[in-house]
PDB file of C-alpha atoms in Angstrom:
ATOM      1  CA  MET A 241      97.631  73.970 117.585  1.00  0.00           C
ATOM      2  CA  ASN A 242     100.479  71.462 117.396  1.00  0.00           C
ATOM      3  CA  ASN A 243     103.798  72.178 115.699  1.00  0.00           C
ATOM      4  CA  ILE A 244     103.076  70.139 112.572  1.00  0.00           C
ATOM      5  CA  ASP A 245      99.838  72.090 112.104  1.00  0.00           C
ATOM      6  CA  ARG A 246     101.647  75.410 112.604  1.00  0.00           C
ATOM      7  CA  ILE A 247     104.213  74.573 109.917  1.00  0.00           C
ATOM      8  CA  TYR A 248     101.611  73.148 107.543  1.00  0.00           C
ATOM      9  CA  ASN A 249      99.183  76.052 107.998  1.00  0.00           C
ATOM     10  CA  PHE A 250     101.874  78.668 107.409  1.00  0.00           C
ATOM     11  CA  ILE A 251     103.111  77.038 104.180  1.00  0.00           C
ATOM     12  CA  ASN A 252      99.588  76.234 102.996  1.00  0.00           C
ATOM     13  CA  GLN A 253      98.379  79.811 103.564  1.00  0.00           C
ATOM     14  CA  VAL A 254     101.351  81.276 101.722  1.00  0.00           C
ATOM     15  CA  GLY A 255     100.693  78.963  98.778  1.00  0.00           C
ATOM     16  CA  THR A 256     104.186  78.959  97.289  1.00  0.00           C
ATOM     17  CA  TYR A 257     107.627  78.547  98.765  1.00  0.00           C
ATOM     18  CA  ALA A 258     111.236  78.303  97.651  1.00  0.00           C
ATOM     19  CA  LEU A 259     112.764  74.829  97.835  1.00  0.00           C
ATOM     20  CA  ALA A 260     116.550  74.529  97.898  1.00  0.00           C
ATOM     21  CA  THR A 261     118.395  71.330  97.049  1.00  0.00           C
ATOM     22  CA  VAL A 262     121.995  70.572  96.126  1.00  0.00           C
ATOM     23  CA  GLU A 263     123.453  69.205  92.905  1.00  0.00           C
ATOM     24  CA  ALA A 264     127.132  68.317  93.341  1.00  0.00           C
ATOM     25  CA  ASP A 265     128.442  71.504  94.981  1.00  0.00           C
ATOM     26  CA  GLN A 266     125.816  73.878  93.559  1.00  0.00           C
ATOM     27  CA  PRO A 267     122.654  74.940  95.417  1.00  0.00           C
ATOM     28  CA  LYS A 268     119.487  74.770  93.310  1.00  0.00           C
ATOM     29  CA  VAL A 269     116.390  76.777  94.239  1.00  0.00           C
ATOM     30  CA  ARG A 270     112.953  76.695  92.665  1.00  0.00           C
ATOM     31  CA  VAL A 271     109.397  77.711  93.511  1.00  0.00           C
ATOM     32  CA  PHE A 272     107.025  74.991  94.719  1.00  0.00           C
ATOM     33  CA  GLY A 273     103.375  74.988  95.682  1.00  0.00           C
ATOM     34  CA  THR A 274     102.659  71.469  96.927  1.00  0.00           C
ATOM     35  CA  ILE A 275     102.277  70.749 100.636  1.00  0.00           C
ATOM     36  CA  LEU A 276     100.239  68.016 102.279  1.00  0.00           C
ATOM     37  CA  LYS A 277      99.587  67.040 105.877  1.00  0.00           C
ATOM     38  CA  TYR A 278      98.635  63.379 106.028  1.00  0.00           C
ATOM     39  CA  ASN A 279      98.546  61.207 109.171  1.00  0.00           C
ATOM     40  CA  ASP A 280     100.410  63.923 111.109  1.00  0.00           C
ATOM     41  CA  LYS A 281     103.293  64.004 108.643  1.00  0.00           C
ATOM     42  CA  LEU A 282     104.224  66.620 106.040  1.00  0.00           C
ATOM     43  CA  TYR A 283     104.841  65.917 102.359  1.00  0.00           C
ATOM     44  CA  ILE A 284     105.707  67.696  99.137  1.00  0.00           C
ATOM     45  CA  GLN A 285     105.204  66.362  95.609  1.00  0.00           C
ATOM     46  CA  THR A 286     107.071  66.468  92.313  1.00  0.00           C
ATOM     47  CA  GLY A 287     107.837  64.307  89.286  1.00  0.00           C
ATOM     48  CA  LYS A 288     110.479  61.571  89.448  1.00  0.00           C
ATOM     49  CA  ARG A 289     111.880  62.664  86.089  1.00  0.00           C
ATOM     50  CA  LYS A 290     112.512  66.240  87.268  1.00  0.00           C
ATOM     51  CA  ASP A 291     115.969  67.382  88.329  1.00  0.00           C
ATOM     52  CA  VAL A 292     114.690  68.240  91.807  1.00  0.00           C
ATOM     53  CA  ALA A 293     113.688  64.616  92.456  1.00  0.00           C
ATOM     54  CA  LYS A 294     116.976  63.311  91.067  1.00  0.00           C
ATOM     55  CA  GLN A 295     118.846  65.709  93.381  1.00  0.00           C
ATOM     56  CA  LEU A 296     116.843  64.584  96.407  1.00  0.00           C
ATOM     57  CA  PHE A 297     117.440  60.905  95.672  1.00  0.00           C
ATOM     58  CA  VAL A 298     121.197  61.600  95.799  1.00  0.00           C
ATOM     59  CA  ASN A 299     121.134  64.079  98.706  1.00  0.00           C
ATOM     60  CA  PRO A 300     117.862  64.390 100.655  1.00  0.00           C
ATOM     61  CA  LYS A 301     118.943  67.503 102.571  1.00  0.00           C
ATOM     62  CA  ALA A 302     116.801  70.483 101.631  1.00  0.00           C
ATOM     63  CA  GLU A 303     115.431  73.786 102.851  1.00  0.00           C
ATOM     64  CA  ILE A 304     112.076  75.428 102.374  1.00  0.00           C
ATOM     65  CA  VAL A 305     111.519  79.136 102.906  1.00  0.00           C
ATOM     66  CA  CYS A 306     108.362  81.202 102.585  1.00  0.00           C
ATOM     67  CA  SER A 307     107.004  84.467 103.909  1.00  0.00           C
ATOM     68  CA  LYS A 308     103.800  86.347 104.526  1.00  0.00           C
ATOM     69  CA  GLY A 309     103.795  89.969 105.568  1.00  0.00           C
ATOM     70  CA  THR A 310     106.602  90.514 108.053  1.00  0.00           C
ATOM     71  CA  GLU A 311     106.847  86.835 109.019  1.00  0.00           C
ATOM     72  CA  TRP A 312     108.848  84.091 107.388  1.00  0.00           C
ATOM     73  CA  LEU A 313     109.491  80.404 107.891  1.00  0.00           C
ATOM     74  CA  ARG A 314     112.653  78.461 107.130  1.00  0.00           C
ATOM     75  CA  VAL A 315     112.437  74.668 107.272  1.00  0.00           C
ATOM     76  CA  SER A 316     115.616  72.585 107.174  1.00  0.00           C
ATOM     77  CA  CYS A 317     114.851  68.929 106.606  1.00  0.00           C
ATOM     78  CA  GLU A 318     115.521  65.743 104.745  1.00  0.00           C
ATOM     79  CA  LEU A 319     113.051  64.920 101.991  1.00  0.00           C
ATOM     80  CA  VAL A 320     112.640  61.147 101.833  1.00  0.00           C
ATOM     81  CA  GLU A 321     110.500  59.340  99.273  1.00  0.00           C
ATOM     82  CA  ALA A 322     107.182  58.104 100.637  1.00  0.00           C
ATOM     83  CA  ASP A 323     106.075  55.416  98.182  1.00  0.00           C
ATOM     84  CA  ASP A 324     102.480  55.090  99.328  1.00  0.00           C
ATOM     85  CA  ARG A 325      99.581  55.300  96.887  1.00  0.00           C
ATOM     86  CA  ASP A 326      97.222  56.675  99.560  1.00  0.00           C
ATOM     87  CA  ILE A 327      99.509  59.676 100.064  1.00  0.00           C
ATOM     88  CA  ARG A 328      99.628  60.353  96.311  1.00  0.00           C
ATOM     89  CA  VAL A 329      95.819  60.132  96.147  1.00  0.00           C
ATOM     90  CA  ALA A 330      95.492  62.510  99.104  1.00  0.00           C
ATOM     91  CA  MET A 331      97.734  65.070  97.358  1.00  0.00           C
ATOM     92  CA  LEU A 332      95.750  64.821  94.124  1.00  0.00           C
ATOM     93  CA  ASN A 333      92.492  65.202  96.050  1.00  0.00           C
ATOM     94  CA  LYS A 334      93.850  68.301  97.795  1.00  0.00           C
ATOM     95  CA  MET A 335      95.275  69.798  94.581  1.00  0.00           C
ATOM     96  CA  PRO A 336      93.164  68.400  91.705  1.00  0.00           C
ATOM     97  CA  ASP A 337      94.919  70.622  89.128  1.00  0.00           C
ATOM     98  CA  LEU A 338      97.942  68.335  89.505  1.00  0.00           C
ATOM     99  CA  ARG A 339      95.926  65.687  87.632  1.00  0.00           C
ATOM    100  CA  MET A 340      96.739  67.563  84.414  1.00  0.00           C
ATOM    101  CA  MET A 341     100.358  66.381  84.867  1.00  0.00           C
ATOM    102  CA  TYR A 342     100.247  63.400  87.238  1.00  0.00           C
ATOM    103  CA  ASN A 343      98.198  60.505  88.417  1.00  0.00           C
ATOM    104  CA  GLU A 344      98.684  58.290  91.440  1.00  0.00           C
ATOM    105  CA  ASP A 345      99.707  55.290  89.324  1.00  0.00           C
ATOM    106  CA  ASP A 346     101.775  56.929  86.564  1.00  0.00           C
ATOM    107  CA  GLY A 347     105.166  55.930  88.004  1.00  0.00           C
ATOM    108  CA  ASN A 348     106.295  59.562  87.783  1.00  0.00           C
ATOM    109  CA  MET A 349     104.460  61.230  90.670  1.00  0.00           C
ATOM    110  CA  VAL A 350     106.616  61.114  93.780  1.00  0.00           C
ATOM    111  CA  MET A 351     105.894  62.214  97.332  1.00  0.00           C
ATOM    112  CA  PHE A 352     108.653  63.253  99.717  1.00  0.00           C
ATOM    113  CA  GLU A 353     108.149  63.234 103.483  1.00  0.00           C
ATOM    114  CA  LEU A 354     109.774  65.990 105.531  1.00  0.00           C
ATOM    115  CA  LYS A 355     111.988  64.300 108.124  1.00  0.00           C
ATOM    116  CA  ASN A 356     114.432  65.628 110.728  1.00  0.00           C
ATOM    117  CA  VAL A 357     112.658  68.972 110.567  1.00  0.00           C
ATOM    118  CA  VAL A 358     114.053  72.129 112.115  1.00  0.00           C
ATOM    119  CA  ALA A 359     111.580  74.960 111.498  1.00  0.00           C
ATOM    120  CA  ILE A 360     112.373  78.558 112.390  1.00  0.00           C
ATOM    121  CA  PHE A 361     109.535  81.070 112.533  1.00  0.00           C
ATOM    122  CA  SER A 362     110.933  84.599 112.272  1.00  0.00           C
ATOM    123  CA  SER A 363     109.718  88.176 112.033  1.00  0.00           C
ATOM    124  CA  PHE A 364     111.022  91.692 112.338  1.00  0.00           C
ATOM    125  CA  THR A 365     109.112  92.172 115.595  1.00  0.00           C
ATOM    126  CA  SER A 366     109.995  89.104 117.702  1.00  0.00           C
ATOM    127  CA  GLU A 367     112.739  86.633 118.464  1.00  0.00           C
ATOM    128  CA  PRO A 368     112.959  83.561 116.183  1.00  0.00           C
ATOM    129  CA  GLU A 369     111.095  80.481 117.374  1.00  0.00           C
ATOM    130  CA  VAL A 370     112.749  77.115 116.671  1.00  0.00           C
ATOM    131  CA  ILE A 371     110.678  73.943 116.363  1.00  0.00           C
ATOM    132  CA  LYS A 372     112.214  70.501 115.950  1.00  0.00           C
ATOM    133  CA  LEU A 373     110.163  67.539 114.761  1.00  0.00           C
TER     134      LEU A 373
END
């Protein structure tokens, strides 16, 4: 399994993760549940009108953290807008419940690609493993 698949599978299996962004000098953390692997790249989704998107447009640096059992994953990255209709459609096909709030052409749905990724897989029973994409 390649590194992108390892990161994607871990987050996808967990289902939800904490996403940290920055607004001015204040960290902001919220729970997210969107993750998509498309053409060997990773994406998350939100609404352009939400504070999280506004924060990312100003400062794309972010962290994702999630855990399952005694393992956890921390992903430091930049979240950069991916304005591609096919990616929005792929997310809606993967998570059809999102259609209650978004559609691929509504001008609000926004996809962010994870770039400059440093992923650290950790557990209580082994040394951390660092992956850079």
